[in-house]
Tab-separated table of C-alpha atoms in Angstrom:
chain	number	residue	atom	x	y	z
A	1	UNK	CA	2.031	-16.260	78.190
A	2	UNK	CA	0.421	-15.445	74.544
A	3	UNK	CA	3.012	-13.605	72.323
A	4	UNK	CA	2.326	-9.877	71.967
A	5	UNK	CA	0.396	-9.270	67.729
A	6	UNK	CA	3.680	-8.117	65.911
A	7	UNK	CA	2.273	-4.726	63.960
A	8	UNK	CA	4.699	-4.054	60.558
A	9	UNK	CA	3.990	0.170	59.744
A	10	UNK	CA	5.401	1.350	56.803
A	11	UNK	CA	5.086	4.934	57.020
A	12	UNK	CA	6.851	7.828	55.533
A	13	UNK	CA	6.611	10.375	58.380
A	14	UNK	CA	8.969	8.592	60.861
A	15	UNK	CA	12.065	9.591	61.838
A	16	UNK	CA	14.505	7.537	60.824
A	17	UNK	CA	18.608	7.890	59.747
A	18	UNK	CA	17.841	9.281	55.839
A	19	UNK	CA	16.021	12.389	58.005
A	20	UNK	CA	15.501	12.684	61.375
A	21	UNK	CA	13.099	15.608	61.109
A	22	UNK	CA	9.429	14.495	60.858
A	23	UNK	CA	6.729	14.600	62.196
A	24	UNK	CA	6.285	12.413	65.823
A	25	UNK	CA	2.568	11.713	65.720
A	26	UNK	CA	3.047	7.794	64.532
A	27	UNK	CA	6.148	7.661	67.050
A	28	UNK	CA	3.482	8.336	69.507
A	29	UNK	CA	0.626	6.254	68.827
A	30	UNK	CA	3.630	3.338	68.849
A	31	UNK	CA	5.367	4.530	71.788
A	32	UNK	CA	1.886	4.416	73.495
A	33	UNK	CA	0.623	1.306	72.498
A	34	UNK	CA	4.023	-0.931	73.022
A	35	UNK	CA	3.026	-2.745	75.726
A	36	UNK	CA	0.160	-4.651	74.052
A	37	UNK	CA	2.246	-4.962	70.215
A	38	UNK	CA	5.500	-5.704	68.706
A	39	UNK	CA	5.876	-2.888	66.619
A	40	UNK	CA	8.448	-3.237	63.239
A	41	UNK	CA	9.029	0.002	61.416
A	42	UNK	CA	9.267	0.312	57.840
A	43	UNK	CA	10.329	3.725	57.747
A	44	UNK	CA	10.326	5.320	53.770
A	45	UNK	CA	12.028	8.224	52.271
A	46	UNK	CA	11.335	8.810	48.203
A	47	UNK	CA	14.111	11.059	45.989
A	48	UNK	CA	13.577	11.504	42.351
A	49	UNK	CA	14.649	8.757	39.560
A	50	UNK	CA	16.984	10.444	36.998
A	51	UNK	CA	15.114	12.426	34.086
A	52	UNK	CA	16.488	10.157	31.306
A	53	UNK	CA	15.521	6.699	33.053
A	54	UNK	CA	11.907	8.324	33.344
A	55	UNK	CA	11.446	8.901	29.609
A	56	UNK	CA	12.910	5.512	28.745
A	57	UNK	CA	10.304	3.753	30.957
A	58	UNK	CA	7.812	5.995	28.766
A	59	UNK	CA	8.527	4.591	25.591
A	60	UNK	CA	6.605	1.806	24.734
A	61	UNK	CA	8.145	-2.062	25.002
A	62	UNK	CA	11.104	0.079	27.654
A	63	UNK	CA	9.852	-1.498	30.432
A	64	UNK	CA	9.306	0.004	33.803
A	65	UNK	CA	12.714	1.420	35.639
A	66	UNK	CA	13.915	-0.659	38.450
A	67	UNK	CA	13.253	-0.037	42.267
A	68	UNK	CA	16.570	1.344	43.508
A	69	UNK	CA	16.297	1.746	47.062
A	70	UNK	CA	19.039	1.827	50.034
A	71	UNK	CA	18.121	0.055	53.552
A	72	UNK	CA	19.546	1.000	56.687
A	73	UNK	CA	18.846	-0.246	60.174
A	74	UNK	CA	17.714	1.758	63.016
A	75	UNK	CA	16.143	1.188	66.659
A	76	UNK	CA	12.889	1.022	65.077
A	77	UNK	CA	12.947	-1.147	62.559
A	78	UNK	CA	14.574	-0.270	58.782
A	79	UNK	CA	14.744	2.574	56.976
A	80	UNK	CA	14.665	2.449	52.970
A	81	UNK	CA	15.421	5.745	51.062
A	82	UNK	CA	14.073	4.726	47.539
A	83	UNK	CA	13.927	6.228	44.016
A	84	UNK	CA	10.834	7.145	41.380
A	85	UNK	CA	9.831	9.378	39.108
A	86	UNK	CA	8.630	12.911	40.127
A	87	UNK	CA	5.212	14.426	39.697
A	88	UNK	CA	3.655	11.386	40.298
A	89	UNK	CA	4.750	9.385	37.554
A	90	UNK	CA	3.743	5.740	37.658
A	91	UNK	CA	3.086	6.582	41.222
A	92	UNK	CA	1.451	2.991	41.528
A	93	UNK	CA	3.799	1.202	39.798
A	94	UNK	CA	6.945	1.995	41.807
A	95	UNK	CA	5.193	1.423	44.745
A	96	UNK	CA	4.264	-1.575	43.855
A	97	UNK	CA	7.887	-2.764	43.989
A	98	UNK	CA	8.432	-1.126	47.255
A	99	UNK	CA	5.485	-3.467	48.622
A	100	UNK	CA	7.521	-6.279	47.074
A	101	UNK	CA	10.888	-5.366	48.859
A	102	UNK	CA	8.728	-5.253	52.159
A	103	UNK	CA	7.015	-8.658	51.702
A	104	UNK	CA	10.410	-10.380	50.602
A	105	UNK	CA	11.642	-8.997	53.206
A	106	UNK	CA	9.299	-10.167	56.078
A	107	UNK	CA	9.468	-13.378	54.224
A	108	UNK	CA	12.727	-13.897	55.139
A	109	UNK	CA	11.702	-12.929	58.912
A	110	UNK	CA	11.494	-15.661	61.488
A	111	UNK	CA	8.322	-14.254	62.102
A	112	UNK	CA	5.907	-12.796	59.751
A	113	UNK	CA	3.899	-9.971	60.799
A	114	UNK	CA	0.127	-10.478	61.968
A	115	UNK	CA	-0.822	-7.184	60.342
A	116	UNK	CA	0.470	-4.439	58.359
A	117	UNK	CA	-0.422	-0.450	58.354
A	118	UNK	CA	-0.200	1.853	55.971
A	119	UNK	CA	0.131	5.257	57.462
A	120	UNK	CA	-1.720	6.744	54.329
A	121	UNK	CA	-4.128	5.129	52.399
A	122	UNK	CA	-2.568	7.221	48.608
A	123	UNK	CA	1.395	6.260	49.513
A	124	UNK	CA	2.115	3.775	51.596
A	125	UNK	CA	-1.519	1.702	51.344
A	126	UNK	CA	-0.298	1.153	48.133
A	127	UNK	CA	3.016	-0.496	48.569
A	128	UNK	CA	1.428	-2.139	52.050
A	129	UNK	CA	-1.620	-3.502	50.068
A	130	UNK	CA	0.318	-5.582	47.546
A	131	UNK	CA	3.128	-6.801	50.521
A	132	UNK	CA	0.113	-8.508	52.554
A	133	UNK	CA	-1.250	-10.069	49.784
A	134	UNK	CA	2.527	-11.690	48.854
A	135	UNK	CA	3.128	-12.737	52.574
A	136	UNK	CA	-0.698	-13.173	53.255
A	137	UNK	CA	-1.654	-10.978	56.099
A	138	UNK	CA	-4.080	-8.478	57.206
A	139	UNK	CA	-3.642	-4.992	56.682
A	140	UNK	CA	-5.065	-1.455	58.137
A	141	UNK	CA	-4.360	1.978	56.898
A	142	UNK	CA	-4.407	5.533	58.461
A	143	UNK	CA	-5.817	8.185	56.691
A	144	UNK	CA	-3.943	11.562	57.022
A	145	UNK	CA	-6.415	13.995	55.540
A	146	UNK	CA	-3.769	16.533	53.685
A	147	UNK	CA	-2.419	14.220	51.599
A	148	UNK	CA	-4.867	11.456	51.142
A	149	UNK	CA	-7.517	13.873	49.326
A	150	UNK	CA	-5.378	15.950	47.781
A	151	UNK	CA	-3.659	12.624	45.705
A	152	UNK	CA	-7.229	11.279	45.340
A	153	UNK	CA	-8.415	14.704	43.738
A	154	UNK	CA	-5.131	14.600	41.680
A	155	UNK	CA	-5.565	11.017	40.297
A	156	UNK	CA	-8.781	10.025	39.115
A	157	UNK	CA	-6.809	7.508	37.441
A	158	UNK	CA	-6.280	5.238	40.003
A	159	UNK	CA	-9.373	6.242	42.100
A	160	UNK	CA	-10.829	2.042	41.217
A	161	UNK	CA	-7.227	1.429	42.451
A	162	UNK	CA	-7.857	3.387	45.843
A	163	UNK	CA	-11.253	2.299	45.957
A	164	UNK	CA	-10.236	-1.530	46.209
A	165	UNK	CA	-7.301	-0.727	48.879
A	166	UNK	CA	-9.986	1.146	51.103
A	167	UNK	CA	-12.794	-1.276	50.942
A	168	UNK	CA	-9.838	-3.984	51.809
A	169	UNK	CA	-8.537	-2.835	54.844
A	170	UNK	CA	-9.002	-5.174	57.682
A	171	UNK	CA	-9.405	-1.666	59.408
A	172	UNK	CA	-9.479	2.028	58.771
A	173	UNK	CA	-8.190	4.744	60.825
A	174	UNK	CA	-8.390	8.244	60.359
A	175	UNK	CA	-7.152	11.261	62.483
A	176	UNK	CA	-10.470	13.253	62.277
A	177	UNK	CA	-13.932	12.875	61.352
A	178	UNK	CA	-13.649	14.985	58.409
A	179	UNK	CA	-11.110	12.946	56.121
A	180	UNK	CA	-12.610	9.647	56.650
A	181	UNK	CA	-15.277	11.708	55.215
A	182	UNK	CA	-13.672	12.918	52.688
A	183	UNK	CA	-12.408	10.001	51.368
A	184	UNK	CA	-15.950	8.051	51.772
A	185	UNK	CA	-17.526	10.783	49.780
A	186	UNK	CA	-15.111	9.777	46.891
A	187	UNK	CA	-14.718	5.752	47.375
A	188	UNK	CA	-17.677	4.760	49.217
A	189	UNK	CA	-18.776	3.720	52.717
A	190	UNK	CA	-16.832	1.063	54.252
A	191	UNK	CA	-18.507	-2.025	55.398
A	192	UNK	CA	-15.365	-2.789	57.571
A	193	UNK	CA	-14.737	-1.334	60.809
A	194	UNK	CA	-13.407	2.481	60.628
A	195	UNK	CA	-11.908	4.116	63.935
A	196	UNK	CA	-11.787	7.799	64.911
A	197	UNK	CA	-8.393	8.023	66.928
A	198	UNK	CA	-7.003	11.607	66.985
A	199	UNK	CA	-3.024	11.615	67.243
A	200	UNK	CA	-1.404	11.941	71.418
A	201	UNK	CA	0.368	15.568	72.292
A	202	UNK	CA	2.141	15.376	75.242
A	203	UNK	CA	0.605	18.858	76.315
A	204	UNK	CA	-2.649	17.473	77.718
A	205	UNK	CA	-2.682	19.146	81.312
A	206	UNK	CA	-6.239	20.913	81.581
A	207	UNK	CA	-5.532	24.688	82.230
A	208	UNK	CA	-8.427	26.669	83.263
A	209	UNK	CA	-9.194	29.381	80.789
A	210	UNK	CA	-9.174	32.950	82.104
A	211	UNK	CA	-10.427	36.512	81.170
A	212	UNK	CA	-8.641	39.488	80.041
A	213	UNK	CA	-6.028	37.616	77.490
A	214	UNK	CA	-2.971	39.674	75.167
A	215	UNK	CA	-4.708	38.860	72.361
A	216	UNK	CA	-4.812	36.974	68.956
A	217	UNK	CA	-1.938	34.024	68.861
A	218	UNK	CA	-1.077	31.764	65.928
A	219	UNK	CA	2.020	29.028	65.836
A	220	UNK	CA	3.609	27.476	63.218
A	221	UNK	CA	7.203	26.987	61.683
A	222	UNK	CA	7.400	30.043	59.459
A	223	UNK	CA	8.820	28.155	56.455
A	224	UNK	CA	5.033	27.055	56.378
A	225	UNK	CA	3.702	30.230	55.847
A	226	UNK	CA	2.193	29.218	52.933
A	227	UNK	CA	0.260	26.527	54.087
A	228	UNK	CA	-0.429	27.985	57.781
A	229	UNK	CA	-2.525	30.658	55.336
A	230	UNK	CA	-0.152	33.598	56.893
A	231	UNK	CA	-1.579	35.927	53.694
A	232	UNK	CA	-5.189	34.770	55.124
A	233	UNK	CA	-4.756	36.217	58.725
A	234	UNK	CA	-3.221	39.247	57.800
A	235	UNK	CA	-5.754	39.986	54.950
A	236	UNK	CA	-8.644	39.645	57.726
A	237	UNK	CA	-6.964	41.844	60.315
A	238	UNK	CA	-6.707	44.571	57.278
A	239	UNK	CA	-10.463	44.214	57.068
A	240	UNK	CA	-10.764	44.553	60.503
A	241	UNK	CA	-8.192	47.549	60.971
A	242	UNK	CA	-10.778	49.377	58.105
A	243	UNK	CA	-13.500	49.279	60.589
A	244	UNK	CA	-11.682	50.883	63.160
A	245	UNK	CA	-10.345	47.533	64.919
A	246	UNK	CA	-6.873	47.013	65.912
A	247	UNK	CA	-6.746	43.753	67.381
A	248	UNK	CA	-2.963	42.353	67.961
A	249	UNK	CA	-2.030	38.982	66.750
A	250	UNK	CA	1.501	37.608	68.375
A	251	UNK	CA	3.416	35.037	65.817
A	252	UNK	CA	5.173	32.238	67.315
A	253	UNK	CA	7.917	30.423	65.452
A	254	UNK	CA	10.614	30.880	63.735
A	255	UNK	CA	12.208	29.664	60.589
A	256	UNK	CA	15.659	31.044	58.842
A	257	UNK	CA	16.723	34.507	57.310
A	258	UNK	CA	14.669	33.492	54.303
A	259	UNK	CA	11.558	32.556	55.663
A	260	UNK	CA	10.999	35.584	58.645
A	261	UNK	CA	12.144	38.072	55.878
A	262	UNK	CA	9.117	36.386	53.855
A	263	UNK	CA	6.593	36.637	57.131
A	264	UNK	CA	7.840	40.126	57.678
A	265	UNK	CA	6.936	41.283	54.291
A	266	UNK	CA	3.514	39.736	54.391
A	267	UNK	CA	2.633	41.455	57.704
A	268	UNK	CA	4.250	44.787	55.841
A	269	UNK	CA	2.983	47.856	57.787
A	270	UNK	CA	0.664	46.103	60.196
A	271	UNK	CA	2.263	47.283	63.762
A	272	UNK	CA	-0.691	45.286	65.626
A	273	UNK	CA	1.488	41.979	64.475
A	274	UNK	CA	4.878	40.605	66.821
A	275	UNK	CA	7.242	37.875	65.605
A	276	UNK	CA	8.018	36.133	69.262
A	277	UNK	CA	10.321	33.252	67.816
A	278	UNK	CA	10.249	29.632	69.057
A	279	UNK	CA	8.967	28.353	72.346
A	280	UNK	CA	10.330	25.627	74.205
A	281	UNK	CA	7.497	22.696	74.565
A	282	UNK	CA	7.565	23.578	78.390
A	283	UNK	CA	6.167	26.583	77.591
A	284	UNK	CA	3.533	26.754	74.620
A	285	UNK	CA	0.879	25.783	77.459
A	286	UNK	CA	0.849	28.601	79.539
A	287	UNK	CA	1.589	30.991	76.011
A	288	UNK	CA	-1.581	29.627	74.823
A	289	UNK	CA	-3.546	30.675	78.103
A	290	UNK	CA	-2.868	33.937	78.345
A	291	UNK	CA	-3.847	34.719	74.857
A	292	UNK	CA	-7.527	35.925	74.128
A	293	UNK	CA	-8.042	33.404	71.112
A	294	UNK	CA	-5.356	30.768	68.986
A	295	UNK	CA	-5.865	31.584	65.480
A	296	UNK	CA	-4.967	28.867	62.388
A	297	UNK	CA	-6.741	28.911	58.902
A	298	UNK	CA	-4.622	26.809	57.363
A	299	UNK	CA	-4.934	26.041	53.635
A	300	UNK	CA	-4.181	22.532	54.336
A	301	UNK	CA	-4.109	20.554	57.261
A	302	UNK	CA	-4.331	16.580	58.533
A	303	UNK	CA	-5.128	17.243	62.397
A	304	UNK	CA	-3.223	19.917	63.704
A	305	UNK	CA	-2.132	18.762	67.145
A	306	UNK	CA	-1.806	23.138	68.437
A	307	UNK	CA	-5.195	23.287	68.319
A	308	UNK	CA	-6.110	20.250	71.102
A	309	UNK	CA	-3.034	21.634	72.974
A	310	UNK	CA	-4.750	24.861	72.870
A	311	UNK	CA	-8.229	23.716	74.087
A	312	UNK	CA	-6.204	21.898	76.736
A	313	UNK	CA	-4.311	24.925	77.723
A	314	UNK	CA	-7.864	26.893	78.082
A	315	UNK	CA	-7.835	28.626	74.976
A	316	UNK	CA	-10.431	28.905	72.420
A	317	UNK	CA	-9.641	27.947	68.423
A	318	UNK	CA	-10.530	29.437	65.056
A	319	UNK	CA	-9.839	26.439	62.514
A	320	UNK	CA	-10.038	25.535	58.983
A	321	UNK	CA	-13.336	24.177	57.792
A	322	UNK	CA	-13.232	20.596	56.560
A	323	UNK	CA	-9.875	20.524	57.430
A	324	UNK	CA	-7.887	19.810	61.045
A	325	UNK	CA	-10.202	19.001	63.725
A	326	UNK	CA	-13.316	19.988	61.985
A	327	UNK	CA	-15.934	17.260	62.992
A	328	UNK	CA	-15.230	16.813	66.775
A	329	UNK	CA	-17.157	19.801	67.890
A	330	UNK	CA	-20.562	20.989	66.973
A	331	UNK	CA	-22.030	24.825	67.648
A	332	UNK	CA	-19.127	25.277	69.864
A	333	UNK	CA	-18.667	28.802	70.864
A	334	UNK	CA	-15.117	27.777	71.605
A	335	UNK	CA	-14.440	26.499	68.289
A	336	UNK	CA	-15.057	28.255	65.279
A	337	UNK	CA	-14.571	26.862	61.637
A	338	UNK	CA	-14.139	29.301	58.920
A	339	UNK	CA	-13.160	29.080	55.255
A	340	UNK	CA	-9.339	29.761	55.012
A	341	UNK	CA	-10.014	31.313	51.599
A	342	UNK	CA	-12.396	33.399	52.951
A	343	UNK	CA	-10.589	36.713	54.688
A	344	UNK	CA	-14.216	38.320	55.410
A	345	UNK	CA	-14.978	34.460	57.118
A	346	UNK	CA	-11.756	34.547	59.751
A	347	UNK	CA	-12.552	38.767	60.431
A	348	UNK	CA	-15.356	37.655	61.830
A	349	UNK	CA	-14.378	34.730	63.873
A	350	UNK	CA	-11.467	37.093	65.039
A	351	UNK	CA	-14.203	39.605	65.874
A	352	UNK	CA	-16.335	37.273	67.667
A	353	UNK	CA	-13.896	35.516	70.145
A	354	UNK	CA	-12.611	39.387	70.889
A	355	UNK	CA	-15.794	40.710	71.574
A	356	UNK	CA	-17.194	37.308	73.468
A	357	UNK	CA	-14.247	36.641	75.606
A	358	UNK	CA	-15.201	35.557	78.984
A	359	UNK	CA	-18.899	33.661	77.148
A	360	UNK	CA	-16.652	31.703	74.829
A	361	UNK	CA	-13.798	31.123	77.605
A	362	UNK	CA	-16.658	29.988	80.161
A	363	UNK	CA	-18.685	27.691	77.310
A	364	UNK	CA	-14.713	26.400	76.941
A	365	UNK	CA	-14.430	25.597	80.922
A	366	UNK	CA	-17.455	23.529	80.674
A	367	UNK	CA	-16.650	21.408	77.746
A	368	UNK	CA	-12.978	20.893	79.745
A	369	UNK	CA	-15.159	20.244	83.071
A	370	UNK	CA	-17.601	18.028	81.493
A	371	UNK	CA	-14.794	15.618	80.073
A	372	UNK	CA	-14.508	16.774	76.747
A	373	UNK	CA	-10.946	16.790	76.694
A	374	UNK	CA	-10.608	13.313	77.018
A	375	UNK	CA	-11.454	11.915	73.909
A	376	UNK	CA	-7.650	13.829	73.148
A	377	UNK	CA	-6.083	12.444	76.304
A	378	UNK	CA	-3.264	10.020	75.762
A	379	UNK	CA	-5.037	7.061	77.966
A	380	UNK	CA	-8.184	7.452	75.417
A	381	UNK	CA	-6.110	7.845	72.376
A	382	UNK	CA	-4.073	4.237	73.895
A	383	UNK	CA	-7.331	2.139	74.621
A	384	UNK	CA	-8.627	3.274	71.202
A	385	UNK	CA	-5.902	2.263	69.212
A	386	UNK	CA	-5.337	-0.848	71.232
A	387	UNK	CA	-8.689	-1.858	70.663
A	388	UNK	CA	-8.783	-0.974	66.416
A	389	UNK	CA	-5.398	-2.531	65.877
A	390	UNK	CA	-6.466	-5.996	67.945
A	391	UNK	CA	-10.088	-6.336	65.812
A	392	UNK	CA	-7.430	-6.003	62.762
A	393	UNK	CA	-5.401	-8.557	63.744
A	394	UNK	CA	-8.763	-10.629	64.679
A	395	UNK	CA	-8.022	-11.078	68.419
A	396	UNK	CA	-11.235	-9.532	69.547
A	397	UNK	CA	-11.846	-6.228	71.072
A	398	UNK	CA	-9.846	-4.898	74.608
């Protein structure tokens, strides 16, 4: 029996034993795909250098400060909580050193690796990059939208640096169409192979949509209020409480004292708005189908995994344009892009899915009937993975 490929990630939204708290979308495309790899974690968590080891790096002939890093072990693989400078100073540089902590390390491994990931092409391609060249190895990167263009508009600096990483990859995956894109509009088109392979939810049971819903509903942690463009949706129901429309928007999520006094005080005097608090997993699905419309503009925004487990759930979406899922549906009366900066743009998406209910719910019943979910589905999102990760490692396609 042929060994399973052994697949290093180095990624820094895994929960590991520095913080347990992130994000579970590269949990899931490992969980998924562990019967056909050996997957090793490198799981990273970055703190700040001290202020006065910073400026003596700065001053010329100083030298560059020293990688300090701690390592701990965990189910997973390891977990290193490291230090450099904030603001992105010699963002490159320290990374560089983390990539040659990795590689030692695999080099003292019974078993090297047969490719390494990057789980964004900005951070951890970096670091991932220079390790396969020291242990000599294939690598592949994700591209997480939020952060990848936001660094890449930040640093034209390294953009040749970026550029070379990109066009390197053995492979290039990217959550939506619209941030491999993004990032091809600003490095070039790859000659490689690039895969489209949305992240799993495990809230992929098709619920019919039906008529006569309570309204406008939005989710999100309200610490992110921010981000999740809270400011935005209120501003557009103002516009639409001027022209005589008082359409109610439920809030689910919660946050501490800080951050629902914060929501509150955005929403000020609109009484069409209700904080619900958190729902259990169990039962965001059914939430989402009794409401007339889900409703996120987010400011910024990698995938988004609410809005497939709304279309699942029979609800139609208002999203962020260039931003989330934009790119996997086309004149979709069920989907509507707007520009999150754009109150007047989300008023009238809000308007339209009110006022075209059952049309939009019925155009969203044939894109569930006619299979469109299952580019989302978890058995899709498994083969497609399977299949990028084993023309990276060179075993052929699945």
């Amino acid at each position: 029996m042929t060994r399973q490929p052994i697949i290093a990630h180095l990624s820094a939204d895994f929960p590991d034993p520095f913080i347990e708290r992130k994000t579970p979308v590269i949990r899931a495309l490992l969980e998924l795909t562990k019967d056909s790899f050996t997957h090793r974690v490198v799981s990273i968590n970055r703190g700040a250098v001290a202020p006065f080891r910073t400026a003596l790096a700065a001053i010329k002939g100083a030298g560059t400060p020293e990688l300090e890093y701690e390592r701990r072990a965990f189910a997973d693989g390891v977990a290193l909580s490291y230090r450099a400078p904030p603001r992105g100073i010699m963002h490159a540089t320290m990374l560089r050193q983390l990539g040659n902590v990795i590689a030692q390390d695999m080099l003292r491994e019974k078993q090297l690796p047969d490719l390494l990931i990057g789980h964004k092409l900005t951070v951890e391609g970096i670091a991932v990059a220079h390790a396969a060249a020291i242990v000599d190895r294939p690598y592949a990167l994700t591209i997480q939208g939020n952060t990848d263009v936001k660094i890449l508009r930040a640093r034209p600096d390294l953009r040749p640096l970026f550029r070379r990483i990109f066009h390197g990859a053995a492979q290039v995956m990217s959550f939506a169409p619209w941030s491999l894109e993004a990032i091809e509009a600003r490095l070039g088109s790859r000659a490689g192979s690039s895969t489209i392979v949305p992240p799993p939810t495990e809230l992929d049971a098709i619920l019919p949509p039906k008529t006569g819903g309570n309204g406008l509903l939005t989710i999100f942690h309200l610490h992110g209020l921010k981000n999740k463009n809270l400011s935005g949706l209120v501003a557009a129901l103002h516009i639409l409480e001027r022209r005589g429309r008082k359409i109610s928007l439920a809030i689910v999520g919660d946050g501490n004292d800080a951050d629902r006094a914060a929501a509150k005080a955005l929403v000020g005097d609109l009484e069409n708005v209700t904080f619900e608090g958190a729902l259990s997993r169990d039962a965001i699905g059914e939430r989402l189908n009794s409401a007339s419309a889900f409703v996120l503009p987010s400011r910024r925004e990698s995938f988004g995994l609410v809005f497939t487990e709304a279309l699942f759930a029979g609800c139609p979406i208002i999203y962020p344009e260039g931003r989330a899922v934009d790119g996997y549906f086309k004149d979709s009366a069920f989907a509507l892009f707007v520009d999150p900066m754009k109150a007047d743009q989300i008023a009238a998406a809000i308007e339209r899915m009110i006022d075209h209910e059952a049309e939009t719910k019925s155009a969203l019943r044939r894109w569930q009937d006619a299979g469109g979910p299952q580019i989302f589905a978890r058995t899709s999102i498994k083969q497609n993975y399977t299949r990028a990760l084993m023309e990276a490692v060179g075993e052929g396609s699945v």
